[in-house]
mmCIF file of C-alpha atoms (C1' of nucleotides) in Angstrom:
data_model
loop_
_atom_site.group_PDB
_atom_site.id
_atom_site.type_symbol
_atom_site.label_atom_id
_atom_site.label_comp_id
_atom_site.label_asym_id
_atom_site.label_seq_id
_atom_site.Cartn_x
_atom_site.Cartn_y
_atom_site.Cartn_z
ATOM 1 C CA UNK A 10 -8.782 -26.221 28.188
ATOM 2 C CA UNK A 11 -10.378 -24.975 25.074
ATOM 3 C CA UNK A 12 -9.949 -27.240 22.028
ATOM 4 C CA UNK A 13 -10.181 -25.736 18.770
ATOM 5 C CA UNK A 14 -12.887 -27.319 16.361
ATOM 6 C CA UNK A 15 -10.979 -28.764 13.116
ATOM 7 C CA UNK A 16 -14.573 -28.747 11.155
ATOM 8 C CA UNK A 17 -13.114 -26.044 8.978
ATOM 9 C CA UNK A 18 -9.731 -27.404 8.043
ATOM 10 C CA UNK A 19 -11.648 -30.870 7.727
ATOM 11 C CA UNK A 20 -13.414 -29.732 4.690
ATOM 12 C CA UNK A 21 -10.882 -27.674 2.711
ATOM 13 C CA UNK A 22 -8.441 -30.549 2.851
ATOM 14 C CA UNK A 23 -11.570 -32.676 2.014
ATOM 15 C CA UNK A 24 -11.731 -34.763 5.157
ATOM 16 C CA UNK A 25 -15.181 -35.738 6.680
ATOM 17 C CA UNK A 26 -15.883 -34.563 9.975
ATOM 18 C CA UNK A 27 -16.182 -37.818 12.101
ATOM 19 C CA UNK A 28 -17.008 -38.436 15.604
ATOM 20 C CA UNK A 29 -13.305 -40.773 15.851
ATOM 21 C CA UNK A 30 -11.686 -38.165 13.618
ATOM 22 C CA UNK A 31 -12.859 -35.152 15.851
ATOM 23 C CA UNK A 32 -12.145 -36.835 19.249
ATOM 24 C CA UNK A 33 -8.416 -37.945 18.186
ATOM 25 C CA UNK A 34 -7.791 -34.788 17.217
ATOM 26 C CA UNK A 35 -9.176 -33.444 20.442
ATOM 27 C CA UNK A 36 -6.868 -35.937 22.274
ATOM 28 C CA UNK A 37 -3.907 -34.464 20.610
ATOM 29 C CA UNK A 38 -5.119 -30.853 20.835
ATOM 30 C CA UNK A 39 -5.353 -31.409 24.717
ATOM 31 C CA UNK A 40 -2.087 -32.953 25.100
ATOM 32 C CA UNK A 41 0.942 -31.359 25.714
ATOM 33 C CA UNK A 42 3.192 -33.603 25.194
ATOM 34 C CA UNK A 43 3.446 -35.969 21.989
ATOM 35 C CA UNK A 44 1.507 -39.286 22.739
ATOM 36 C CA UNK A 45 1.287 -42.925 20.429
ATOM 37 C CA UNK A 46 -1.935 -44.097 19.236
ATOM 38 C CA UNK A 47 -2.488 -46.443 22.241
ATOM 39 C CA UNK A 48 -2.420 -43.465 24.310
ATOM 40 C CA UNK A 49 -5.257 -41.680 22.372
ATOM 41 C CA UNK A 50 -6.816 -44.844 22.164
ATOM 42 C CA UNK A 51 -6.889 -45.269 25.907
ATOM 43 C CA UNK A 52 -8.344 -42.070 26.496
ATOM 44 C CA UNK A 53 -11.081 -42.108 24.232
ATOM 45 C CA UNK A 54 -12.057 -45.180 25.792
ATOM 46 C CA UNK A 55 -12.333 -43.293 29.321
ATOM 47 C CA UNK A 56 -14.047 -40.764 27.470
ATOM 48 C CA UNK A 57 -16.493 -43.668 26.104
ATOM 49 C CA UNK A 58 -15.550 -42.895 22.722
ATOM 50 C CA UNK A 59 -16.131 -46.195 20.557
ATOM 51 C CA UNK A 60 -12.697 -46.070 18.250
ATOM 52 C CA UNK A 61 -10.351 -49.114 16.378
ATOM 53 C CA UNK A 62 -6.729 -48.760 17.147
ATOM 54 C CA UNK A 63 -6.525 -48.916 13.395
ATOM 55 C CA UNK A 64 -8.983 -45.812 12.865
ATOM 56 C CA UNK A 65 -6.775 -44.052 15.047
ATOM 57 C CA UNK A 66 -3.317 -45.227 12.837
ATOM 58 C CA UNK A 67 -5.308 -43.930 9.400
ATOM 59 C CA UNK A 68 -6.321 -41.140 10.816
ATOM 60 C CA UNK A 69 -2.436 -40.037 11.885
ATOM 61 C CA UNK A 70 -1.472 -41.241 8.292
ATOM 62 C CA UNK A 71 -4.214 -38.784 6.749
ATOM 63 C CA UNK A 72 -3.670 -35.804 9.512
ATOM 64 C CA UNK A 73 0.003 -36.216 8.571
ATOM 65 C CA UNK A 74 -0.144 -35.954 4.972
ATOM 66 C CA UNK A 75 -2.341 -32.849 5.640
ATOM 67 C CA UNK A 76 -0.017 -31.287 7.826
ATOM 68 C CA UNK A 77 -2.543 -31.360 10.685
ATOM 69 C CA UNK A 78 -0.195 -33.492 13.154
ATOM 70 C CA UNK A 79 3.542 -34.637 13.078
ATOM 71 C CA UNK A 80 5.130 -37.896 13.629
ATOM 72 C CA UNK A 81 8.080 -38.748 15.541
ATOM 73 C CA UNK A 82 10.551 -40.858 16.841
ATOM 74 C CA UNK A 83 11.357 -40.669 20.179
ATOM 75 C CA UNK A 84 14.817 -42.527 21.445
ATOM 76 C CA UNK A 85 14.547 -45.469 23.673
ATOM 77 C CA UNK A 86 10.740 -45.502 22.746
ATOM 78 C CA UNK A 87 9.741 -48.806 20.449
ATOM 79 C CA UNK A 88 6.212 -46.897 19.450
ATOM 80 C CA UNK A 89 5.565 -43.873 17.150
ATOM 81 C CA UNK A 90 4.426 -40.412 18.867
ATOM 82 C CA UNK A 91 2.077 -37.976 17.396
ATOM 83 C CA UNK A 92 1.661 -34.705 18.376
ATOM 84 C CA UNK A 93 -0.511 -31.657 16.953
ATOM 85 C CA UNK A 94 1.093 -29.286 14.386
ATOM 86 C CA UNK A 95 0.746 -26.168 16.380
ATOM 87 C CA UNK A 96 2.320 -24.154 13.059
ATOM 88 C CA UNK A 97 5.091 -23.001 14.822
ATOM 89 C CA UNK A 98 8.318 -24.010 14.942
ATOM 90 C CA UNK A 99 9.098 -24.590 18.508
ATOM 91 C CA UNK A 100 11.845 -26.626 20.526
ATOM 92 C CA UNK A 101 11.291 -28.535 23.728
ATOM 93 C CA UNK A 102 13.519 -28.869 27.165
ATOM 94 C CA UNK A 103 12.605 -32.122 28.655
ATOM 95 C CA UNK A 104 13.041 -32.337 32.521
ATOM 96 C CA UNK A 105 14.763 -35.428 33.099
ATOM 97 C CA UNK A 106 13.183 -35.561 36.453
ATOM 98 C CA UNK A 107 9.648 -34.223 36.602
ATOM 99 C CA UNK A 108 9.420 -35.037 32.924
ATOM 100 C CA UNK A 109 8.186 -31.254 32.772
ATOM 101 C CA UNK A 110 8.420 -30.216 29.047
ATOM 102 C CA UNK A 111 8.654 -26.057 28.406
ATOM 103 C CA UNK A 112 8.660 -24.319 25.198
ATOM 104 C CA UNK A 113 11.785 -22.706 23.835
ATOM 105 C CA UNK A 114 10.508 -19.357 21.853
ATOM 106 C CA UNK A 115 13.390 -19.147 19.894
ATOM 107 C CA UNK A 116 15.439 -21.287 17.691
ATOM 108 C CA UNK A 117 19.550 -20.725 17.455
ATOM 109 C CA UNK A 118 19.637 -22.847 13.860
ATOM 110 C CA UNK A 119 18.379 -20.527 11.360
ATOM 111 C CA UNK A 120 21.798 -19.475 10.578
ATOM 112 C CA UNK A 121 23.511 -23.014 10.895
ATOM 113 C CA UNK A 122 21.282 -24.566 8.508
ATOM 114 C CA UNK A 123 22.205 -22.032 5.475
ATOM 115 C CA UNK A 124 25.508 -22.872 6.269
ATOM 116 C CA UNK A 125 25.074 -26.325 6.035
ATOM 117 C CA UNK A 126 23.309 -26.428 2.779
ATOM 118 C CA UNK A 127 26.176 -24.852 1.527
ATOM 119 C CA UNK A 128 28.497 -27.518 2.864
ATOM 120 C CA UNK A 129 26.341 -30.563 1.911
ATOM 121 C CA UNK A 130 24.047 -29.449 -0.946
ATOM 122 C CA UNK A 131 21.181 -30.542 0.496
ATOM 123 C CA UNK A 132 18.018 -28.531 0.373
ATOM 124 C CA UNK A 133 16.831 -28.189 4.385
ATOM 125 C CA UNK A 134 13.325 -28.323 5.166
ATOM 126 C CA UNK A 135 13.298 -28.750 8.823
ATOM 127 C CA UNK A 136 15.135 -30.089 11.677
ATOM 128 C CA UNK A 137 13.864 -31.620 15.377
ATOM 129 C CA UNK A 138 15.697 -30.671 18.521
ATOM 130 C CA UNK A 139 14.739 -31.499 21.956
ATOM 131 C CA UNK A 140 17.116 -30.573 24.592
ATOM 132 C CA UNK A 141 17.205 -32.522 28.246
ATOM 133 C CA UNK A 142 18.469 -31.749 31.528
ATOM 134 C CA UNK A 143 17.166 -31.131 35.198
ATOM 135 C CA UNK A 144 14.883 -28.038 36.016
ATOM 136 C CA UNK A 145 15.468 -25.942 39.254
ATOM 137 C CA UNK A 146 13.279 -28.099 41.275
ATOM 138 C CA UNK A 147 14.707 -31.343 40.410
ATOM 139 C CA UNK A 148 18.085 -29.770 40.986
ATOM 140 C CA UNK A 149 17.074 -29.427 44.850
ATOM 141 C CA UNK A 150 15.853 -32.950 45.139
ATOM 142 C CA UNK A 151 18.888 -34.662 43.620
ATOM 143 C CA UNK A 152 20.851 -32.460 46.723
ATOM 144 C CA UNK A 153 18.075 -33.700 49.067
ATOM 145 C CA UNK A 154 18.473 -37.303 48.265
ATOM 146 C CA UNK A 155 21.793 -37.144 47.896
ATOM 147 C CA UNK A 156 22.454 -35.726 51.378
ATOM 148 C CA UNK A 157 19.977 -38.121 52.947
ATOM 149 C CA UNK A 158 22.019 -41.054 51.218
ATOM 150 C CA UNK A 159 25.111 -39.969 52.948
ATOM 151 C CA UNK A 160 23.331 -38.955 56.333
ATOM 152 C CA UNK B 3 39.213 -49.308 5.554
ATOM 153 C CA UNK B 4 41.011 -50.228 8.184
ATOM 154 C CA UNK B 5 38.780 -51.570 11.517
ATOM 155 C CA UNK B 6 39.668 -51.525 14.919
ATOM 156 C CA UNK B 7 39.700 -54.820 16.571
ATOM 157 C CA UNK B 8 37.702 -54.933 20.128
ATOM 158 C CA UNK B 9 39.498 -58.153 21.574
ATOM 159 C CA UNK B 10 40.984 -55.831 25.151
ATOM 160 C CA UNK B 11 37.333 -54.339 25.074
ATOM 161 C CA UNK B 12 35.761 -56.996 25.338
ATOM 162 C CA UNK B 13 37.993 -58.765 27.524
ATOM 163 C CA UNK B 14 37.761 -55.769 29.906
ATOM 164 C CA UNK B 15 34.028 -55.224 30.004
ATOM 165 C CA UNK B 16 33.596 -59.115 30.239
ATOM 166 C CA UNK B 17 31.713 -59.825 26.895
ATOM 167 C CA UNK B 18 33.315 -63.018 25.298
ATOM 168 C CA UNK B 19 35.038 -62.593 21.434
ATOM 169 C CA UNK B 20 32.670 -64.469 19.225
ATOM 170 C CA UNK B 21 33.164 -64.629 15.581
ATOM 171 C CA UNK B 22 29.416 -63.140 15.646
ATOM 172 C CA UNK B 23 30.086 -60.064 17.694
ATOM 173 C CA UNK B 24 33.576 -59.053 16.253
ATOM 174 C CA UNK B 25 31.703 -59.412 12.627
ATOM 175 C CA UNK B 26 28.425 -57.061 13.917
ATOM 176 C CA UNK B 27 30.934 -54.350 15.186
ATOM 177 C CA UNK B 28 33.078 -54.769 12.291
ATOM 178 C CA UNK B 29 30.371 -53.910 10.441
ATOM 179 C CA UNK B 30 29.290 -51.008 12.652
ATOM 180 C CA UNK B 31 32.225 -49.645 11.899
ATOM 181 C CA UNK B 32 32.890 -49.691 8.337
ATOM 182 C CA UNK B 33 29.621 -47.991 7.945
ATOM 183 C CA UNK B 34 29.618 -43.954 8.094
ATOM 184 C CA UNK B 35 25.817 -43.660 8.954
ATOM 185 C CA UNK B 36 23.904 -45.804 11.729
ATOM 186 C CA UNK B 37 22.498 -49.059 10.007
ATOM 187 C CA UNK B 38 19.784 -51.586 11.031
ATOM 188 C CA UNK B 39 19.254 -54.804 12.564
ATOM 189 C CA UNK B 40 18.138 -56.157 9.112
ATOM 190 C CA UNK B 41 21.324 -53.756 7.308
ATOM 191 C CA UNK B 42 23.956 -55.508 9.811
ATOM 192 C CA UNK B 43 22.104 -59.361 9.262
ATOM 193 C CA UNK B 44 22.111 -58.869 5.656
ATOM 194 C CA UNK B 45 25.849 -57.942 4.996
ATOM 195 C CA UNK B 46 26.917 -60.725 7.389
ATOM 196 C CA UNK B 47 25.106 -63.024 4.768
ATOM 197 C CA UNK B 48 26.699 -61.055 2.215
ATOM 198 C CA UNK B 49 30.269 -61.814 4.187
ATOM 199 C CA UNK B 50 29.391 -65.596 4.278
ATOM 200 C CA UNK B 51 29.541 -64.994 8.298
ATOM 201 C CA UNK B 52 26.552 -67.259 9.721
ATOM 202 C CA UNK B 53 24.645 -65.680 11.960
ATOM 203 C CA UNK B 54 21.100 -65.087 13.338
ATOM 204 C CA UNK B 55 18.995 -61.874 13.878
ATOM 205 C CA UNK B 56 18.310 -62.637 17.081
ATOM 206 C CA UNK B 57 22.414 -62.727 17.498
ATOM 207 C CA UNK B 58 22.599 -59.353 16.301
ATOM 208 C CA UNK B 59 19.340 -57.778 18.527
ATOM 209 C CA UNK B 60 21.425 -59.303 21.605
ATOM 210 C CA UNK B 61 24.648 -58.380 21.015
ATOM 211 C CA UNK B 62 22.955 -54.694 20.107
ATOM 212 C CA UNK B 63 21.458 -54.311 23.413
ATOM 213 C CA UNK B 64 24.813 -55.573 25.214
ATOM 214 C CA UNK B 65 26.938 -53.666 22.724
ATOM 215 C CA UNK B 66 24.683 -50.080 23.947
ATOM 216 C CA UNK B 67 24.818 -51.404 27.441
ATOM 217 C CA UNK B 68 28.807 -51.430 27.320
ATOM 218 C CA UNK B 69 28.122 -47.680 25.257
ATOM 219 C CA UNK B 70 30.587 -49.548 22.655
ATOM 220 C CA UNK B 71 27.064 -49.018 20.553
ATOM 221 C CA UNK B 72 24.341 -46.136 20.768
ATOM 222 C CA UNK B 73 21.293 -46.700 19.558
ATOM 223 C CA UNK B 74 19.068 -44.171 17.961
ATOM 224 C CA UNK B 75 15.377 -43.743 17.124
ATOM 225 C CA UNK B 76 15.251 -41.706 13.319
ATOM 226 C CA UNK B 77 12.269 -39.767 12.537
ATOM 227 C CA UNK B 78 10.149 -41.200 9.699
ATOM 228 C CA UNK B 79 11.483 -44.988 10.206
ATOM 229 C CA UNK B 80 9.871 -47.654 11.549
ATOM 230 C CA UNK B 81 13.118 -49.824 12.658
ATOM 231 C CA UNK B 82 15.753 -48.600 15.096
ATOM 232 C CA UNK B 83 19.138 -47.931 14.341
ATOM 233 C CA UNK B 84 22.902 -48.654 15.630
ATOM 234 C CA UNK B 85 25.997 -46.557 15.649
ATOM 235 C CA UNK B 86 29.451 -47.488 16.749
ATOM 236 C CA UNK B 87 30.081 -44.746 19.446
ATOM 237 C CA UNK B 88 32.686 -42.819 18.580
ATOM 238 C CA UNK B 89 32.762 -40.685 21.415
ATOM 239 C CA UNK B 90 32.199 -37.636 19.920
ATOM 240 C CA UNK B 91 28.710 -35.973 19.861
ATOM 241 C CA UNK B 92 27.022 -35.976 16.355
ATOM 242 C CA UNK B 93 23.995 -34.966 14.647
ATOM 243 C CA UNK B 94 22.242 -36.529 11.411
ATOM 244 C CA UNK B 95 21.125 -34.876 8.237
ATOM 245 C CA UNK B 96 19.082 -37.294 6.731
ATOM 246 C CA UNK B 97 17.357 -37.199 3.024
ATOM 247 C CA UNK B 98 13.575 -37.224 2.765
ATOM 248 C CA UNK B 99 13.695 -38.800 -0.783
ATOM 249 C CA UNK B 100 16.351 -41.747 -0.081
ATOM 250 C CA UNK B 101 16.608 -42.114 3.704
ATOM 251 C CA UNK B 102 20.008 -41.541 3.400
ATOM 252 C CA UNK B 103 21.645 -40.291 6.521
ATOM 253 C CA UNK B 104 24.811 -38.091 7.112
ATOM 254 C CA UNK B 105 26.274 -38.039 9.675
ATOM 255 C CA UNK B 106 27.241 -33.982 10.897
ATOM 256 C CA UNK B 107 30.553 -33.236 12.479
ATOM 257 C CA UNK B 108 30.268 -29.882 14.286
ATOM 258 C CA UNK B 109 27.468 -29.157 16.824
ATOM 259 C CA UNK B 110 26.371 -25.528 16.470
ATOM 260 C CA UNK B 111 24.591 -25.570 20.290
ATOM 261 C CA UNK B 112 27.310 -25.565 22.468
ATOM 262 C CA UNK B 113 27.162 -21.707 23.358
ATOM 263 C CA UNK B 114 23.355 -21.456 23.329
ATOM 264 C CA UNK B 115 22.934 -23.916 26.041
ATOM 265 C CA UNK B 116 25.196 -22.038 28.123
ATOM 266 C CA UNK B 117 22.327 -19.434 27.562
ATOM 267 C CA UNK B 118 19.627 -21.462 27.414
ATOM 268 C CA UNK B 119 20.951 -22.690 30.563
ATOM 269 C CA UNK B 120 21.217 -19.064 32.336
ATOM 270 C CA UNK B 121 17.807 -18.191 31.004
ATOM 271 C CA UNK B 122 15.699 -21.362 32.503
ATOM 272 C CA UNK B 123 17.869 -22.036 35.370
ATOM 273 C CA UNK B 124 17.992 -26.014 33.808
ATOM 274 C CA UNK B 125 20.974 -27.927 34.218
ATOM 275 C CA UNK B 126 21.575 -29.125 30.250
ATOM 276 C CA UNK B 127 22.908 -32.464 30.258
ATOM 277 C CA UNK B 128 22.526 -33.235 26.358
ATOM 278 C CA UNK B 129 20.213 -32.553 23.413
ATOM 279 C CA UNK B 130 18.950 -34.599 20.138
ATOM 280 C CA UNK B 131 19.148 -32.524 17.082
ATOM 281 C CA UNK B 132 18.200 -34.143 13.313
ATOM 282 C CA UNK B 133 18.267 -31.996 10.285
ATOM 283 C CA UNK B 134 16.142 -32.952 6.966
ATOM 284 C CA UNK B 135 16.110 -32.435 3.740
ATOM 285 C CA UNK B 136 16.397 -33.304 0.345
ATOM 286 C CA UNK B 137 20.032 -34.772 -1.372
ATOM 287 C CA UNK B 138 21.537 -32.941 -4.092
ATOM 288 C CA UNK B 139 20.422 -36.427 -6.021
ATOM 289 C CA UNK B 140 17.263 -36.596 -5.203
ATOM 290 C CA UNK B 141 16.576 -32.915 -5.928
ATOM 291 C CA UNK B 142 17.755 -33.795 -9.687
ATOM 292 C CA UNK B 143 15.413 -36.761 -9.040
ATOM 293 C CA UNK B 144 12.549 -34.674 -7.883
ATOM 294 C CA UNK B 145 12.897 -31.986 -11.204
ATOM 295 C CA UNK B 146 12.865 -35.072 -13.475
ATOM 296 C CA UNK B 147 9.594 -36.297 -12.549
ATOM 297 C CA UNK B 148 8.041 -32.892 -12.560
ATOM 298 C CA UNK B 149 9.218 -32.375 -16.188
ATOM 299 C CA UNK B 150 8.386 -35.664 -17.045
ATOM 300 C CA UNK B 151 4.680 -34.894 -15.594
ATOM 301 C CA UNK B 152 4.488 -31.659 -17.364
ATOM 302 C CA UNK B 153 5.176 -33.359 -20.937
ATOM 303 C "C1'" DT C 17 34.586 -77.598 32.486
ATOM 304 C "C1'" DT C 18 31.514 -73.959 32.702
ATOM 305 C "C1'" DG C 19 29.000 -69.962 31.890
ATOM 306 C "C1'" DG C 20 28.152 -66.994 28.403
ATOM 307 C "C1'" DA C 21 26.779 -66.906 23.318
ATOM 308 C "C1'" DT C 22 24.264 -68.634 19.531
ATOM 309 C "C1'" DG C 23 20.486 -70.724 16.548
ATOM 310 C "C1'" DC C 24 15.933 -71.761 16.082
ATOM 311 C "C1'" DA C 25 11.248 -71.199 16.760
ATOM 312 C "C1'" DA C 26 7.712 -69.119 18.963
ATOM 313 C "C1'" DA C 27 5.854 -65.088 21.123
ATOM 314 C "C1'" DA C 28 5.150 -60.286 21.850
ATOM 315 C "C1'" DG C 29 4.446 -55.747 20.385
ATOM 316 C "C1'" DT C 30 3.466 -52.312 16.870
ATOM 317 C "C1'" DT C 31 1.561 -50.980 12.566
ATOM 318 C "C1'" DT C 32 -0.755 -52.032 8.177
ATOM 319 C "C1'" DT C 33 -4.223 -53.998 5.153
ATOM 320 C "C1'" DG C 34 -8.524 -56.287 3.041
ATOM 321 C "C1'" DC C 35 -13.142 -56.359 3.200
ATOM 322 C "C1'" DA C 36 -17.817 -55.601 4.536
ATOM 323 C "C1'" DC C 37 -20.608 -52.343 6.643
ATOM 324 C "C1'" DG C 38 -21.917 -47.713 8.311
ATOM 325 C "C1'" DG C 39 -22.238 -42.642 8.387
ATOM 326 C "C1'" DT C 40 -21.345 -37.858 6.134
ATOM 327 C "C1'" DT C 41 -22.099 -35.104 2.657
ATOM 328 C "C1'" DA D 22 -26.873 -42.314 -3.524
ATOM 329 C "C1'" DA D 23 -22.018 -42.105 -3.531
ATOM 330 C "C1'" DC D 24 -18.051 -42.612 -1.285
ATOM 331 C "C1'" DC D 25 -15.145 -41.918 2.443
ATOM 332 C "C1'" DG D 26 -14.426 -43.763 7.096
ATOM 333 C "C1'" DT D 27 -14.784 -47.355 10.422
ATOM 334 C "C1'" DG D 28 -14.609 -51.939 12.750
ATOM 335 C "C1'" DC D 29 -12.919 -56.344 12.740
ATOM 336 C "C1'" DA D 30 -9.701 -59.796 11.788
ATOM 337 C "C1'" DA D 31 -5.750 -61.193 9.729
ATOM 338 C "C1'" DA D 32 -1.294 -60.162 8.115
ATOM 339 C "C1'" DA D 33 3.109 -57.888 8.120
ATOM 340 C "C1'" DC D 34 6.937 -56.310 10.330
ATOM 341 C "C1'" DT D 35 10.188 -55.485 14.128
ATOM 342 C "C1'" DT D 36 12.000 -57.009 18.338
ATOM 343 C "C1'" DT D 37 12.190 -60.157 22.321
ATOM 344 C "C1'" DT D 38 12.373 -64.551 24.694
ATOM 345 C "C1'" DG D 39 12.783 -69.670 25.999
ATOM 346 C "C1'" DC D 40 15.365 -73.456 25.415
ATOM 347 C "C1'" DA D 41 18.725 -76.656 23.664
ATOM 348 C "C1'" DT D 42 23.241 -76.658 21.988
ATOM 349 C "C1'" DC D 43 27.758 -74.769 21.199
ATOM 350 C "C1'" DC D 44 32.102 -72.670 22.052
ATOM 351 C "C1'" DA D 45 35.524 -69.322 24.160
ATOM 352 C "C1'" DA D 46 37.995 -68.886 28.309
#
DNA sequence: TTGGATGCAAAAGTTTTGCACGGTT
DNA sequence: AACCGTGCAAAACTTTTGCATCCAA
């Protein structure tokens, strides 16, 4: 996979360009999924990066505030994901089975959200929506196991 | 406000009726938006009802267990937070300024998962969906301070 | 009476912080 | 050289757990 080199971006948002800073960022570039600091600090350790678990947590505060990665909450998970800001806005559906995550292109809220503001008087600046359920495949299986349960 | 009380529930689902657990889901529901741990412990003080967090982190997770309780992981905060369940599907609007969180009626995603749903050849069994923004008092808030910054 | 529920304290897990040192610019 | 970034250790914070005691059924 080709990661994209964040040298650039480092220095117009006046960030040195680390080894640790570089390699987390490769982590999360590489990833397709969001993942929590012990996860990037796991793999830089295969990848015999030398890296603190607490470089890695100032490093998502920083690449947060610059808009470089988000942060999120994840229910039914105690720890804090991270994920690169790809710059588009993008939903997820989450295979409950395979754990397969695709890419929705397009989002149905545009619309809802004016509406809202209207009914609330808030002022919306984003939203997060991940949708589950079972992809084709995982359909099959739950028929397969079923029918070998009752066979 | 007028609060259910859960004696049949619990009878039925086999949880006994402590003073401690009717007081946590009396709590639970008298408040509109999903609290914390810490939120629940420190109106029970408030109430004069003695009781220990520990009290409140077990009844939680057999409260969720019994879905009499849903438990949900907010964007942005570092504690986890408990709703009564209502039974009805809801979505949160919460405020970046004072972490207030609304709680949404209507669900706008119905119909597009029927699409969705056509499209991907998923079976959708259920979504997560949180809105942000900014309160119509913390906007105020927020042009205050730039005046004041500007003077 | 008896098993589940609670209080207390300690532990576990996650995230943050202070400080000295090291590496980029 | 200056200063941001890092490592290390300790602290802070949230949540869980073991055990003795208590109380609802």
């Amino acid at each position: 996979m080709q990661t994209k080199d964040y040298k650039d971006e480092f220095k117009q948002k006046g960030l040195k360009n680390t080894k640790q800073r570089a390699a987390i960022l490769e982590i999360l570039q590489e990833s397709d999924r969001p993942i929590t600091a012990e996860q990037v600090y796991n793999e830089l350790k295969e990848k015999n990066v030398p890296v603190n678990l607490s470089t890695i947590y100032r490093n998502f505060l920083f690449l947060c505030e610059k808009e470089l990665v988000n942060k999120l909450a994840l229910t039914g998970e105690s720890s804090t994901f991270y994920e690169i800001n790809r710059m588009v806005h993008r939903h997820y559906l989450v295979c409950l089975g395979c754990k397969k995550v695709l890419a929705i292109d397009d989002c149905p809220l545009e619309s809802y959200e004016e509406l809202l503001a209207e009914e609330t008087n808030f002022v919306i600046t984003g939203h997060k929506l991940d949708i589950f359920g079972y992809c084709a495949d995982c359909q099959k299986k739950d028929l397969n196991e079923q029918h070998n349960k009752n066979s």
